[in-house]
CSV table of C-alpha atoms in Angstrom, one decimal:
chain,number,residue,atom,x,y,z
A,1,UNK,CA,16.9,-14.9,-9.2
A,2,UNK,CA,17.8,-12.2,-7.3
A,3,UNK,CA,14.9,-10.5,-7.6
A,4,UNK,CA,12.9,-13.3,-6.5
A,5,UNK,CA,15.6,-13.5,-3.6
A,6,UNK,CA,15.0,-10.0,-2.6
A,7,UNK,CA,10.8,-10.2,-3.0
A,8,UNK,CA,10.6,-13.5,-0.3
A,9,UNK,CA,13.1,-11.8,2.0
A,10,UNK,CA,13.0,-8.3,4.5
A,11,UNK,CA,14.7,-5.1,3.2
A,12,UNK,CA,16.2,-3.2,5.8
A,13,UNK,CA,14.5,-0.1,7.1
A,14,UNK,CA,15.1,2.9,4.8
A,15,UNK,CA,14.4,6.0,7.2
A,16,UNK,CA,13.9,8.4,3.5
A,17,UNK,CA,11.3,11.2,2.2
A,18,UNK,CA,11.4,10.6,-1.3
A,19,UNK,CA,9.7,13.3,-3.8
A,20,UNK,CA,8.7,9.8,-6.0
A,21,UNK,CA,7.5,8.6,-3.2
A,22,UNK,CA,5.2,11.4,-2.2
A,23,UNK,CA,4.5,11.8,-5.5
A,24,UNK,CA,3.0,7.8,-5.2
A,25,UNK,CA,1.2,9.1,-1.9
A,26,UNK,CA,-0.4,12.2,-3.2
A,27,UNK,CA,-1.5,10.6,-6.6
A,28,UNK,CA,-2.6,7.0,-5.1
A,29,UNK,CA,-5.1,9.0,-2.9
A,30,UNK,CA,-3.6,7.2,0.1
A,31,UNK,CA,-5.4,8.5,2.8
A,32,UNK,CA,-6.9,6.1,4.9
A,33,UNK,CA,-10.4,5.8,3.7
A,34,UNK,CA,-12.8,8.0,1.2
A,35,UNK,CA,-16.2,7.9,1.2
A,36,UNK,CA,-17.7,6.7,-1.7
A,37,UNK,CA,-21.5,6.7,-2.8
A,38,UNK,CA,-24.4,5.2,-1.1
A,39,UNK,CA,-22.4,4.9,2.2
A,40,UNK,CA,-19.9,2.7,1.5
A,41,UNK,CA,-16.7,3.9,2.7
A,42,UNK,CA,-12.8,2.9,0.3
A,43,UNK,CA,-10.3,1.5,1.7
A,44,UNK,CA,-7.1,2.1,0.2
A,45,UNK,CA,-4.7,-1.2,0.8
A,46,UNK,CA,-0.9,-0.9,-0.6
A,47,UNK,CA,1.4,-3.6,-1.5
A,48,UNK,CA,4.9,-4.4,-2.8
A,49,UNK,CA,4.1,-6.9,-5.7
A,50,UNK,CA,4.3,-4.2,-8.3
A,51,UNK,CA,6.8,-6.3,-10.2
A,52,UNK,CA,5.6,-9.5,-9.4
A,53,UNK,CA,2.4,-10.8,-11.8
A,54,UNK,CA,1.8,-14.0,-9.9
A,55,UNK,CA,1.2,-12.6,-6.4
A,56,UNK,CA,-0.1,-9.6,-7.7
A,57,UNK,CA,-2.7,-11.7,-9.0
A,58,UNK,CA,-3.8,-13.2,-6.0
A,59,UNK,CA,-3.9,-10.3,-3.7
A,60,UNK,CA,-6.2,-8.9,-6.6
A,61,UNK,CA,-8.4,-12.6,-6.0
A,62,UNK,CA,-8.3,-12.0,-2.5
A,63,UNK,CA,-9.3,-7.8,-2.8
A,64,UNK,CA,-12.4,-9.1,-5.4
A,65,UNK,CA,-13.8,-11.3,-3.4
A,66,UNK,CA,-14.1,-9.4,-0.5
A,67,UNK,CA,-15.9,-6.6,-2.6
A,68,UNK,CA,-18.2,-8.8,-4.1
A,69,UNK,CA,-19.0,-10.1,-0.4
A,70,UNK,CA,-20.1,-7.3,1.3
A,71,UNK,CA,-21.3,-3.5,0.3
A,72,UNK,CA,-20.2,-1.7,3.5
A,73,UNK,CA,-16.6,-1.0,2.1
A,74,UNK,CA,-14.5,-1.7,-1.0
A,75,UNK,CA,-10.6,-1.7,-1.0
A,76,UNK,CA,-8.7,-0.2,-3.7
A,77,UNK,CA,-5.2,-2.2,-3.8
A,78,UNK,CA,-2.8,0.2,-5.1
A,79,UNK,CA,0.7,-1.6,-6.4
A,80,UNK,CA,4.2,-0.5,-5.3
A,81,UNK,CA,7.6,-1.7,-6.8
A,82,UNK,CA,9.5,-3.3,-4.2
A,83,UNK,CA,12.4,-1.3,-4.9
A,84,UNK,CA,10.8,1.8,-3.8
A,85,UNK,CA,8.2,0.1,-1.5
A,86,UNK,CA,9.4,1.3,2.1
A,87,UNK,CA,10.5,4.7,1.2
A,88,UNK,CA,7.0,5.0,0.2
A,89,UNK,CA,5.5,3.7,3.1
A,90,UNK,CA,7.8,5.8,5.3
A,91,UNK,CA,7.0,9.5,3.3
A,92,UNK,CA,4.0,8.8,3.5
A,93,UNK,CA,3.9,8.4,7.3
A,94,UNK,CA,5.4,11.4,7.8
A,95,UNK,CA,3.5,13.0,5.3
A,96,UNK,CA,0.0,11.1,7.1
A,97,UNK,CA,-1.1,9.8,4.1
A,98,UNK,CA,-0.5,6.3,5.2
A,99,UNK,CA,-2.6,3.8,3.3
A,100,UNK,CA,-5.6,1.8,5.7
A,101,UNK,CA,-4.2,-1.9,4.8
A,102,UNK,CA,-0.5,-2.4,3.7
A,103,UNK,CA,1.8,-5.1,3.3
A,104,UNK,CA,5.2,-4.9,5.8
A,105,UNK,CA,8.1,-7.3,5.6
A,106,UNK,CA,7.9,-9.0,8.5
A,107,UNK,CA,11.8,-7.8,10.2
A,108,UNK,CA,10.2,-4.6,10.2
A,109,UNK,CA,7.0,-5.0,11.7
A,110,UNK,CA,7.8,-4.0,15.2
A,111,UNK,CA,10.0,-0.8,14.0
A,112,UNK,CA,7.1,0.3,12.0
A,113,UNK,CA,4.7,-0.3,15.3
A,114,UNK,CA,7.4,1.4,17.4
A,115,UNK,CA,7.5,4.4,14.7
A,116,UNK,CA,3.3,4.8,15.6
A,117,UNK,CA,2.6,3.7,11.5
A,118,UNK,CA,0.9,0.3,12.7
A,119,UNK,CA,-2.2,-0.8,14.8
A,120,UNK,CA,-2.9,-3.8,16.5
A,121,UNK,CA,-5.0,-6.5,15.1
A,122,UNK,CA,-7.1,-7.3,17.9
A,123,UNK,CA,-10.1,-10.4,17.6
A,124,UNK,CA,-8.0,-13.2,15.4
A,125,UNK,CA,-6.5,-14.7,18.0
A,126,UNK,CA,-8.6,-18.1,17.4
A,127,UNK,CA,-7.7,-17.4,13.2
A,128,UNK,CA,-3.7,-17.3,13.4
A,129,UNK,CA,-3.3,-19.6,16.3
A,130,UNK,CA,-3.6,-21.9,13.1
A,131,UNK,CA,-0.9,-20.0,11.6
A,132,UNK,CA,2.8,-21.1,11.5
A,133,UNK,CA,4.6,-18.9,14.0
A,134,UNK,CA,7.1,-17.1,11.9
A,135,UNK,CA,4.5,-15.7,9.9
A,136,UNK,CA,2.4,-13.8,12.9
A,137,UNK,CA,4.6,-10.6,13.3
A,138,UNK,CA,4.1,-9.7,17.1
A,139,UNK,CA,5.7,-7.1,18.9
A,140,UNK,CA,5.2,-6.1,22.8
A,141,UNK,CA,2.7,-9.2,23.0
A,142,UNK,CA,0.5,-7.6,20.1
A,143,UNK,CA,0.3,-9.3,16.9
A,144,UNK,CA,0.5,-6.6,13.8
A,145,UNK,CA,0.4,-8.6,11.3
A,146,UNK,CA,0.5,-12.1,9.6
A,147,UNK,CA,1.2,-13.7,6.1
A,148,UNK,CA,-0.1,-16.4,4.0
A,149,UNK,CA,3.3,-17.7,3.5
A,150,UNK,CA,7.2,-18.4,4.8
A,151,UNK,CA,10.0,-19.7,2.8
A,152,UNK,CA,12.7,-22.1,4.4
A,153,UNK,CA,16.7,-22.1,4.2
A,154,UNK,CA,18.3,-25.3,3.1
A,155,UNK,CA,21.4,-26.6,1.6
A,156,UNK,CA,20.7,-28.1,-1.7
A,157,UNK,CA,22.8,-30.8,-3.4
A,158,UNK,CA,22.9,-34.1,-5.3
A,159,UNK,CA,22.5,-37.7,-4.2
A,160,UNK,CA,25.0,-38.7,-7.0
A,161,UNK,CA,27.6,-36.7,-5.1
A,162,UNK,CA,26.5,-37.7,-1.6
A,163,UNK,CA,27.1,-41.1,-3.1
A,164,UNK,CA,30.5,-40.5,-5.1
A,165,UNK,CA,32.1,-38.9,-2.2
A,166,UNK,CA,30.7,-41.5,0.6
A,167,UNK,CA,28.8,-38.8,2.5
A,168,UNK,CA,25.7,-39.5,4.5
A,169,UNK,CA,22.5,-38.4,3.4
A,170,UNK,CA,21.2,-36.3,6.4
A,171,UNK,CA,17.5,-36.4,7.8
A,172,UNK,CA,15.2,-33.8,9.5
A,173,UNK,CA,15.6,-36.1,12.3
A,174,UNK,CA,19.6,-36.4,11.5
A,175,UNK,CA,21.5,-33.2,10.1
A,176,UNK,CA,24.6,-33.3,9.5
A,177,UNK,CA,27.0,-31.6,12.4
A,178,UNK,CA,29.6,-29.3,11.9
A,179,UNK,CA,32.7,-32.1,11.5
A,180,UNK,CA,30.7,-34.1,8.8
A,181,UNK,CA,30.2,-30.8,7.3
A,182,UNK,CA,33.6,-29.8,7.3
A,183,UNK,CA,35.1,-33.6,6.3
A,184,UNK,CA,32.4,-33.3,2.8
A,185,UNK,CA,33.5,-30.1,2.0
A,186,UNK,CA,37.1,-31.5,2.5
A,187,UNK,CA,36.1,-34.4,0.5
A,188,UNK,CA,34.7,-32.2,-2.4
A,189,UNK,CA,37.3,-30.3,-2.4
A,190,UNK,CA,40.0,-32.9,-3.0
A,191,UNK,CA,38.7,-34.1,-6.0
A,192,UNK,CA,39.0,-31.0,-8.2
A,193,UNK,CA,35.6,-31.4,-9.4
A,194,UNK,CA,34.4,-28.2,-8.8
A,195,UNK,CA,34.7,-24.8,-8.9
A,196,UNK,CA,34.2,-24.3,-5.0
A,197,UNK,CA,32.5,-27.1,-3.0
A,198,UNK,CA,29.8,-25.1,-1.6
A,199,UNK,CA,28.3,-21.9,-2.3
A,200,UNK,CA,26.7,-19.3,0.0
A,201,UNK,CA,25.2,-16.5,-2.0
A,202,UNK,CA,27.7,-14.3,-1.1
A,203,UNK,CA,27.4,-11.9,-3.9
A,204,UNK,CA,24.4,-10.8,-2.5
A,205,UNK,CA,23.6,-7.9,-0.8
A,206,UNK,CA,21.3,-6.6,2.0
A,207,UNK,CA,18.4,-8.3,4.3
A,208,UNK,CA,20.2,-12.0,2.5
A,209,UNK,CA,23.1,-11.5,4.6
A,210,UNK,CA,21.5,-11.6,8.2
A,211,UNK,CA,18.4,-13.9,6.9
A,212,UNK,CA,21.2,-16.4,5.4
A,213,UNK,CA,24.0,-16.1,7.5
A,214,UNK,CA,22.8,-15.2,11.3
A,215,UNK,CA,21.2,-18.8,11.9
A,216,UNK,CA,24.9,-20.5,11.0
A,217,UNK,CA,25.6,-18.0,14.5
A,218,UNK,CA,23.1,-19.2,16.6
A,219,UNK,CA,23.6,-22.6,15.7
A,220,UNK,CA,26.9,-21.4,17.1
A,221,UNK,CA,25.2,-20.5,20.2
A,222,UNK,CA,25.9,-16.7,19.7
A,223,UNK,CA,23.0,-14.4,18.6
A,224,UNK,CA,22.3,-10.7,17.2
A,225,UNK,CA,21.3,-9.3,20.4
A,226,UNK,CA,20.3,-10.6,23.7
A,227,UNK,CA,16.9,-11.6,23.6
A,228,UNK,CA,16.2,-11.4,27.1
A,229,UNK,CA,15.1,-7.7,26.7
A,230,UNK,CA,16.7,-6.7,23.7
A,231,UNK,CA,19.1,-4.3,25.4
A,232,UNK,CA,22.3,-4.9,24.4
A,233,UNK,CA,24.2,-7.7,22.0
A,234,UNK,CA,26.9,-8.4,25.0
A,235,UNK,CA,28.2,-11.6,24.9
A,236,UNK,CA,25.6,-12.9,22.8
A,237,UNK,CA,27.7,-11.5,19.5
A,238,UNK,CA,31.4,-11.1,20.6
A,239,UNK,CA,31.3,-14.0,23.1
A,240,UNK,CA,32.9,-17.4,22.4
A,241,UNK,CA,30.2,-19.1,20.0
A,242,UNK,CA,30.2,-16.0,18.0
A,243,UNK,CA,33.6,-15.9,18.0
A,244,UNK,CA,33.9,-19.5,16.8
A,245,UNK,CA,31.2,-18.8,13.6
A,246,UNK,CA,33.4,-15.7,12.6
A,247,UNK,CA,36.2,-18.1,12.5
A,248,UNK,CA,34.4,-21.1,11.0
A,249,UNK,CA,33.2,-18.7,8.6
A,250,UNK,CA,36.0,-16.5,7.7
A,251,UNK,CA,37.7,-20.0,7.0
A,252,UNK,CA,35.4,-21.2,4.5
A,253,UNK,CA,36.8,-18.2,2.3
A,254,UNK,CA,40.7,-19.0,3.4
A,255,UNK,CA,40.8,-22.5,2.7
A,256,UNK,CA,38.9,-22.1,-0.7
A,257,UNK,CA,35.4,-23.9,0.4
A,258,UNK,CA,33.3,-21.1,-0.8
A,259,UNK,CA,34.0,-17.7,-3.0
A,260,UNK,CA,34.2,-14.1,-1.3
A,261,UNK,CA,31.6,-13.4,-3.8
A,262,UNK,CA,29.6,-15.5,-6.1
A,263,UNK,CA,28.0,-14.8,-9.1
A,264,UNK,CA,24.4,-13.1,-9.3
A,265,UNK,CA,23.2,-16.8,-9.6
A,266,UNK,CA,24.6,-19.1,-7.5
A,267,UNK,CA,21.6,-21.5,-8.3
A,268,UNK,CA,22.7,-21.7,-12.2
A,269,UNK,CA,26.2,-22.5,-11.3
A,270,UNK,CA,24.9,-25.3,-8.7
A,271,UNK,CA,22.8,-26.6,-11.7
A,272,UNK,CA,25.8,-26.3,-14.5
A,273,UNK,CA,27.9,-28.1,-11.5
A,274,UNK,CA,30.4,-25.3,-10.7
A,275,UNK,CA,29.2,-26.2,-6.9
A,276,UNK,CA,28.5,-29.4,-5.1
A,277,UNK,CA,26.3,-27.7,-2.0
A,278,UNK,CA,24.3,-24.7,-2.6
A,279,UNK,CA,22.9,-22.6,0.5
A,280,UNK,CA,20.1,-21.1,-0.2
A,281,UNK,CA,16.1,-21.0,0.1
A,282,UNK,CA,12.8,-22.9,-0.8
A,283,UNK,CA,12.4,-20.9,-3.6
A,284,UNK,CA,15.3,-22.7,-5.3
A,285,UNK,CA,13.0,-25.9,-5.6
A,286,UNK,CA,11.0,-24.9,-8.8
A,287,UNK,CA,14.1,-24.1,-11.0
A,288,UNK,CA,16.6,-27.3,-9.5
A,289,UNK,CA,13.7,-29.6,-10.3
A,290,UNK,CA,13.5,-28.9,-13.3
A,291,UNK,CA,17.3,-29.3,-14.1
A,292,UNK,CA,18.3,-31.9,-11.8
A,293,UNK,CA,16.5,-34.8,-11.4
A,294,UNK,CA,18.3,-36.4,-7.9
A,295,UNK,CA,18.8,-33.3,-6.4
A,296,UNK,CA,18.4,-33.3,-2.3
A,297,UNK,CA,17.3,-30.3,-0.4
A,298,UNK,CA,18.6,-31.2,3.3
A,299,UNK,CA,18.7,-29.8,6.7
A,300,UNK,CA,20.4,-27.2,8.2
A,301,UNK,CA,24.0,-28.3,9.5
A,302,UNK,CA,23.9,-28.6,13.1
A,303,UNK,CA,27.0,-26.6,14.9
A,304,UNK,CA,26.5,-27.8,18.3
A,305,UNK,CA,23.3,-25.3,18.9
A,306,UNK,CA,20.7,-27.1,16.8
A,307,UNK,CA,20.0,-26.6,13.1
A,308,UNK,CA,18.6,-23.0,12.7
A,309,UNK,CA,16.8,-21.0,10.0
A,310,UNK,CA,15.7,-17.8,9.5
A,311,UNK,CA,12.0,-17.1,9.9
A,312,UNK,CA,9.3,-14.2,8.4
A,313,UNK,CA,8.3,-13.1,4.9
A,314,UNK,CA,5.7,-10.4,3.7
A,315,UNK,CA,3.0,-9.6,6.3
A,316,UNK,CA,-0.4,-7.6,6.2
A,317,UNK,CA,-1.4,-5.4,9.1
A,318,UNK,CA,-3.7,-2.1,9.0
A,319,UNK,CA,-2.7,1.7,9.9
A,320,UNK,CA,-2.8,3.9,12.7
A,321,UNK,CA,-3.6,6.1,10.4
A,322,UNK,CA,-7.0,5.1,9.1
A,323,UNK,CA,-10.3,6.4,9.7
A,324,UNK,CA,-12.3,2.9,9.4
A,325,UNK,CA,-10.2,0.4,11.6
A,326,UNK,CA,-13.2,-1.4,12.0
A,327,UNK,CA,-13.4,-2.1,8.4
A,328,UNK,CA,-9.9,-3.2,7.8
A,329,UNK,CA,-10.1,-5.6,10.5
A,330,UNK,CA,-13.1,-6.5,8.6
A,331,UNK,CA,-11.1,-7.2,5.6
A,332,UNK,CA,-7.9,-9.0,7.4
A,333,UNK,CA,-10.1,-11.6,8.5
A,334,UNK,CA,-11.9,-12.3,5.3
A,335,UNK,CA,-8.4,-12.2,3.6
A,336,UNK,CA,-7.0,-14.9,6.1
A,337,UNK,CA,-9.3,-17.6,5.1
A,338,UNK,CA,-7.5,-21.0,4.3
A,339,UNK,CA,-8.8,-20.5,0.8
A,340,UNK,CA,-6.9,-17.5,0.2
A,341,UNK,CA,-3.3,-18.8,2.2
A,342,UNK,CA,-3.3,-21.8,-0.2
A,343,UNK,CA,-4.3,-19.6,-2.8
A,344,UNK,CA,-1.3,-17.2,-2.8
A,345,UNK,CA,1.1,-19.5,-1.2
A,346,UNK,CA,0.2,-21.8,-4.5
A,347,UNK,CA,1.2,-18.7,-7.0
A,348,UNK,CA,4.2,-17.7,-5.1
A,349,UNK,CA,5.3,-21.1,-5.1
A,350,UNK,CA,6.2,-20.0,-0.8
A,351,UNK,CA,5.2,-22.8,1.9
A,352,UNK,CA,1.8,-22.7,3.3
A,353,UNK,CA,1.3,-20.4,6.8
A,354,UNK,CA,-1.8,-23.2,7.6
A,355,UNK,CA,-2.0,-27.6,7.5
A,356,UNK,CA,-5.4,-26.6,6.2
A,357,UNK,CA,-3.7,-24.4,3.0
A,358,UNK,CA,-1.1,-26.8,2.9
A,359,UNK,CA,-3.4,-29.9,2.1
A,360,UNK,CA,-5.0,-27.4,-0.9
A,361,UNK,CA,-1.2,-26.8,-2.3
A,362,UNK,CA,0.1,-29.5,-4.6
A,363,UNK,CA,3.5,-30.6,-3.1
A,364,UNK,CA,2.6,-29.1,0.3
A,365,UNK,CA,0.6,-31.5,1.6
A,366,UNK,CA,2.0,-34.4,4.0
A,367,UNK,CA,4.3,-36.4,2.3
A,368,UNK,CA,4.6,-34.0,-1.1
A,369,UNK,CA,7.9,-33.1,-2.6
A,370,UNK,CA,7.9,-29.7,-0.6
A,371,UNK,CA,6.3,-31.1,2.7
A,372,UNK,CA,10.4,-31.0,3.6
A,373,UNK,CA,10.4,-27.0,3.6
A,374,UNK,CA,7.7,-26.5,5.9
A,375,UNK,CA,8.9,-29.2,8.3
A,376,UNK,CA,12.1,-27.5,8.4
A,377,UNK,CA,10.2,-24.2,8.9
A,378,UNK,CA,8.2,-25.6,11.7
A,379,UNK,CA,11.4,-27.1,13.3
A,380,UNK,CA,14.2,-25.0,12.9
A,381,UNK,CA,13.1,-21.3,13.0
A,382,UNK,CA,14.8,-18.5,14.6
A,383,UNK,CA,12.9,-15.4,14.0
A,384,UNK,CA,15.0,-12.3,13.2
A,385,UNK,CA,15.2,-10.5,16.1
A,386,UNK,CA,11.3,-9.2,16.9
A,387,UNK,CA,13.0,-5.5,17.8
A,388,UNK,CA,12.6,-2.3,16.3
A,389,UNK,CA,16.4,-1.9,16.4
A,390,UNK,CA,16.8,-4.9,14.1
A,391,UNK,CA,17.3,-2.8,10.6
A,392,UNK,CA,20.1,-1.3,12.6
A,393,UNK,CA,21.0,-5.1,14.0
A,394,UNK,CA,20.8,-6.0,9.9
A,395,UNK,CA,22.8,-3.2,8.7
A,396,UNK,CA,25.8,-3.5,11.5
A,397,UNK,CA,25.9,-7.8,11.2
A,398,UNK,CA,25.9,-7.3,7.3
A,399,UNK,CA,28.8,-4.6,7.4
A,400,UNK,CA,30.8,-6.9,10.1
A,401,UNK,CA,30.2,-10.2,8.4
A,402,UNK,CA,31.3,-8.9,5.0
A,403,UNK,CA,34.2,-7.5,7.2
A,404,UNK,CA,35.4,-11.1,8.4
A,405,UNK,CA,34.6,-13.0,5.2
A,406,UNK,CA,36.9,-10.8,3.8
A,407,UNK,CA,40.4,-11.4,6.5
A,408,UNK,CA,39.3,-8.9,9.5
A,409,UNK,CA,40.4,-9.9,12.8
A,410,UNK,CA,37.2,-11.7,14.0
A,411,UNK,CA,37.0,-10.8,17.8
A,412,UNK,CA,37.6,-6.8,16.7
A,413,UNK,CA,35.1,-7.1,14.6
A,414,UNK,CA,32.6,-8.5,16.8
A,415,UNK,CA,33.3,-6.4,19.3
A,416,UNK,CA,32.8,-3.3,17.0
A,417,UNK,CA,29.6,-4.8,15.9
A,418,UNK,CA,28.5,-4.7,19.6
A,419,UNK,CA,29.7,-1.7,20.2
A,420,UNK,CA,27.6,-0.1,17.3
A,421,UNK,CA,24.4,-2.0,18.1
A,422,UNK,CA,24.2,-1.2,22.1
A,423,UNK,CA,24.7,2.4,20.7
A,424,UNK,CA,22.3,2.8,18.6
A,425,UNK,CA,20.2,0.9,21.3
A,426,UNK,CA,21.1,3.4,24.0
A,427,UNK,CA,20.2,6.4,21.6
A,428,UNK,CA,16.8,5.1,20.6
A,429,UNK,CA,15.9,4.6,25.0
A,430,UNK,CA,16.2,1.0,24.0
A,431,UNK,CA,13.2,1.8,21.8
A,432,UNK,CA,10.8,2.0,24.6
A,433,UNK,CA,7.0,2.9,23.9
């Protein structure tokens, strides 16, 4: 589970210049294009999905077709484990062996622009305006890249529970707010029937933390960083509605509503009933189905801000780097066919990026059992912050939020957390071009 976690969510950014990883480069004949016989030109295209057969697959669908389509290129996909996936991608920048095509995790998108690896697409403006939002990666009013797929927060439970402990059942239209929230936790957690009354994932580590945990703060009203021009996380982070979600959530932990850390699985233990609310992602729906049979995947809880969710899976985008752009422009628009979003988003089990894929998706389609995931995606997102400071924003909120689940004073925190960010912000000339 965790590895499925960690696939469908961002990594931060690991600045490295690993010997495996030029190793990969050097062997994987990643420069940008080679000329093959009779004129037609390779294009080398990396991705992360090493370790993962099903949408390994379907990038490999994708990558056949377009070869059999046209003679004037042919891309070589080349696979990566995710594990070792960015420091590969950042050797072999600075080594200039960047691949043409690549796959980026969409939260570092606009570093990887601002760091010179990524070009514009330019000419699919008409093609992703069909696109859900949170999957177009954009970054100084360009667009680098875009996925087939998102994936959508949402707290998972039971009816029978809902039922037993007289707690509405919320609605898309009708979340619950933060004081119904708090009065079924309360209720839960009365009637010794579980082990905690809800769990967060908080055994797990990285990108999950600000993915998971940064929409409960801007439900809040508080945010990573001021959005306005990404300068500084003044008052947006240490102000009152951030100060509120430190408390709210530092008290989760004190009064016993969640654990400090859960297990590896926190899905199992919702299934073996160890939990009565489980928040977590989309990709929870295929195992709970199969296990529990009135199980309710409901809306984000409403804190006074509007319910809020985290927004931006893997992306595709070309190189600076390669000698054909022309030809992997040529191949991002055959890939982004509705065909081939259905296509992957239907092996990954992830929510369709188009209505058109969605209709071709079993489950996706208006009024199917997974509809709910990309209404809430449509409605609620928040994108991490579109910055290339935000793998610094990630690192410093998941150190200070670890911090405060764990007893730390919530305003010293914050304030350190501000402190860090508008530093790094400041050294990097706010990260201007």
């Amino acid at each position: 589970m965790l590895k499925r976690t960690a696939r469908l969510l961002a990594t931060t950014f690991v600045a490295a210049s690993l010997t495996l990883s030029v190793t990969a480069c050097s062997k994987g004949g990643a420069t940008s294009t080679q000329a093959a016989s009779g004129g037609t030109q390779t294009l080398t295209l990396w991705t992360h999905n090493a370790g993962n057969k099903g949408e390994l697959a379907a990038i490999q669908s994708v990558v056949d077709d377009y070869n059999a389509s046209q003679t004037a290129y042919k891309v070589d996909l080349q696979a990566f484990p995710q594990d070792s996936y960015n420091q590969s991608v950042v050797a072999a920048a600075a080594a200039k062996k960047l691949p043409c095509i690549l796959d980026i995790d969409q939260p570092n998108v606009a570093n990887w622009a601002w760091a010179g690896y990524l070009a514009p697409i330019e000419g699919m403006d008409d093609i992703l305006s069909k696109y859900l939002p949170s999957t177009v990666a954009k970054w100084n009013g360009k667009t680098y890249a875009y996925g087939y797929y998102d994936v959508s927060l949402t707290w998972v439970t039971r009816e029978s529970i809902l039922k037993k402990y007289g707690i509405r059942v919320p609605t898309i239209d009708q979340p619950w707010t933060g004081e119904e929230f708090a009065s079924a936790l309360a209720k839960v957690k009365a009637s010794g029937d579980f082990t905690y009354p809800a769990d967060l994932a908080t055994g797990w580590t990285g990108e999950w933390w600000p993915y998971g945990y940064s929409p409960f703060l801007q439900s809040f009203g508080g945010d990573l960083i001021n959005r306005t021009d990404f300068s500084s996380a003044e008052g947006v982070l240490n102000g009152d509605a951030a100060v509120k979600w430190g408390e709210w959530f530092q008290g989760l932990a004190k009064d016993g509503m969640i654990s400090k850390k859960s297990s590896a699985d926190p899905t199992a233990d919702f299934i073996n009933g160890k939990t009565a609310f489980l928040w977590n992602g989309s990709w929870t729906a295929v195992p709970v189905r199969e296990k529990v049979k009135d199980v309710v995947f409901a809306p984000p809880v409403d804190f006074g801000n509007g319910p809020k969710v985290g927004g931006g899976s893997w992306t595709w985008g070309y190189s600076t780097g390669c000698a054909s752009p022309e030809g992997a422009l040529d191949y991002l628009k055959f890939a982004a066919q509705d065909k081939y979003v259905a296509k992957v988003a239907k092996d990954t089990n992830n929510i369709p990026t188009t209505d058109a894929a969605a209709a071709m998706v079993p489950g996706f389609e208006p009024g199917g059992e997974n509809d709910v995931f990309r209404q809430y995606s449509k409605k609620f997102t928040v994108m991490r912050p579109e910055t290339p400071g935000y793998p610094f924003l990630a690192t410093a909120f998941t150190k200070g939020a670890q911090d405060i689940l764990n007893g730390a004073d919530v305003k010293k925190t914050l304030d350190q957390m501000v402190a860090d960010i508008d530093d790094n912000q400041k050294a990097n000339n706010f990260f201007q071009q």
